Amino acid sequence: MMQYQPEQLSAAQQAAIRRSMAGGRGALSRRSLLRASGAGALTIGGMGALSACGIPPAKREGDAAAASDDHSKQEKQLSFSNWTQYIDISDDEKSRPSLNAFTKRTGIQVKYTEDINDNVEFFGKIRPQLAAGQDTGRDLICVTDWLAARMIRLGWAQKLDPSNLPNAYAHLSPQFRSPDWDPGRAYSYPWTGISTVIAYNSKATGGRKIESVSQLFDDPALKGRVACLSEMRDTIGMTLLDMGKDPAKVTDDDYNAAIARVQKAVDKKQIRRFTGNDYTSDLDKGDIAACLAWAGDLVQLRVDNPYIRFVIPDAGYMTSSDNLLVPAKARHKTNAEKLIDYYYELPVAAQLAAYINYVCPVEGVGPELAKIDPELAKNTLILPDKAMAAKSHSFRSLSSKEETAYEEKFAKLIGA
């Protein structure tokens, strides 16, 4: 029998993960900042391989759990693993109102665990059980798109039953409906979206607007006061868009051209540095005049600093997502699907969005959010309008070989 050989990490991939965990989106809690967009890695360090003898991935025919495997009717419970501070919490921080309301309505008890600190670390926890065809002890997990894609490809996520997801199907925003790694959302639904945009400090720019990546790279008035992100997909994705290329269809030639474009800005010292989350303090102070930024940061920065601005370039912006999946062999698949669907009810989606301030993937939630906070309902970083959503782009899924080559070139570019 052919044995499964896990995707191995190159030195560049491991460096990308370290960057993300040390200063990028993996560095802080979910509500305060974003986390690792991933280096396409399944493992790091001691997580490097499955057993030496090789363990086959779960079979595709097992994607839809047989009725005998789903204990939802007999056991009114489910276990949900999520990131820290990624759900609404009561003022006294002793309860989670939306989960409590779900249990009150359905009788399903939810064991909610904040045990995801970054994608790689979490995957290391559940990989042994998944590889062995065993229950992970979790019925619902929330992982970033690159890891969701790998779990689906390996057969380690269960195919969802559309009959249990009427609200999710009806209310999912068009911009999140059909990623290349899960067409039609057969296996996943987004919990939140994550946007990469241009940000600037209008005091530091003397009131001038910064509206394109070309301006970041070429405007002499910004020389030495520009920051780009240390996450490959964000910086190169935004550069590709500015060059008129689609990151969802990126070729090797396109990628190399984008690397050369950024390298030119580095060589002439236009770019001050490549940063993780630490760009926020420099942008706030004006030491960095303009940069590529994550929208989740800007919602919070703008509360305290009226000079912080953001721009959606005419060329478009990059989007990724955190996604809900039911792991293979989960005992309570139907209960998990009911919880997914619950968070796509408009009032519940509004309650969640009002607390965490990330891009809400639920279409039509605006009026409900306005009842909670009219200003949040107007914020296109939380609720993209149609014009903004139309400019959203995603980086295509990469093979392990492509991932290694792309990360090596990017690491050389940023001096990592």
XYZ file of N, CA, C and O in Angstrom, residues 198-201 204-205 210 216 222 225-228 283 288-292:
76
model
N -3.673 49.535 2.393
C -2.659 50.570 2.591
C -3.102 51.473 3.737
O -4.264 51.867 3.815
N -2.174 51.783 4.633
C -2.459 52.700 5.733
C -1.422 53.822 5.712
O -0.288 53.633 5.261
N -1.812 54.994 6.210
C -0.855 56.079 6.335
C -1.257 57.004 7.478
O -2.401 57.006 7.931
N -0.285 57.754 7.952
C -0.493 58.737 9.000
C -0.529 60.097 8.307
O 0.495 60.585 7.828
N 1.977 62.674 9.278
C 3.333 62.403 8.801
C 3.486 62.668 7.311
O 4.592 62.963 6.834
N 2.400 62.563 6.557
C 2.474 62.817 5.103
C 2.137 64.258 4.755
O 2.076 64.607 3.576
N -2.132 58.676 0.373
C -1.305 57.604 -0.186
C -2.269 56.547 -0.700
O -2.973 55.904 0.073
N 3.791 54.028 -2.708
C 4.647 53.574 -1.610
C 6.072 53.340 -2.095
O 7.045 53.704 -1.429
N 8.268 59.911 0.400
C 8.103 58.838 1.384
C 9.384 58.047 1.604
O 9.386 57.087 2.376
N 10.499 55.995 4.763
C 9.404 56.049 5.735
C 8.260 55.101 5.351
O 7.114 55.317 5.724
N 8.599 54.060 4.607
C 7.620 53.075 4.137
C 7.920 51.723 4.775
O 9.085 51.329 4.901
N 6.885 51.009 5.164
C 7.038 49.649 5.678
C 6.168 48.692 4.870
O 5.049 49.039 4.474
N 6.709 47.523 4.619
C 5.930 46.441 4.013
C 5.870 45.289 5.011
O 6.615 45.253 5.990
N 3.658 53.558 12.924
C 2.641 54.281 12.161
C 1.907 55.264 13.061
O 1.627 56.404 12.679
N 6.829 55.822 10.686
C 6.469 55.283 9.383
C 5.309 56.128 8.870
O 4.292 56.281 9.555
N 5.475 56.688 7.686
C 4.433 57.549 7.134
C 3.332 56.740 6.465
O 2.149 57.108 6.529
N 3.730 55.635 5.813
C 2.756 54.829 5.074
C 3.240 53.397 5.008
O 4.450 53.129 5.050
N 2.299 52.469 4.870
C 2.680 51.052 4.907
C 1.561 50.162 4.384
O 0.433 50.619 4.162
N 1.899 48.909 4.184
C 0.896 47.873 4.024
C 0.459 47.462 5.421
O 1.299 47.338 6.321
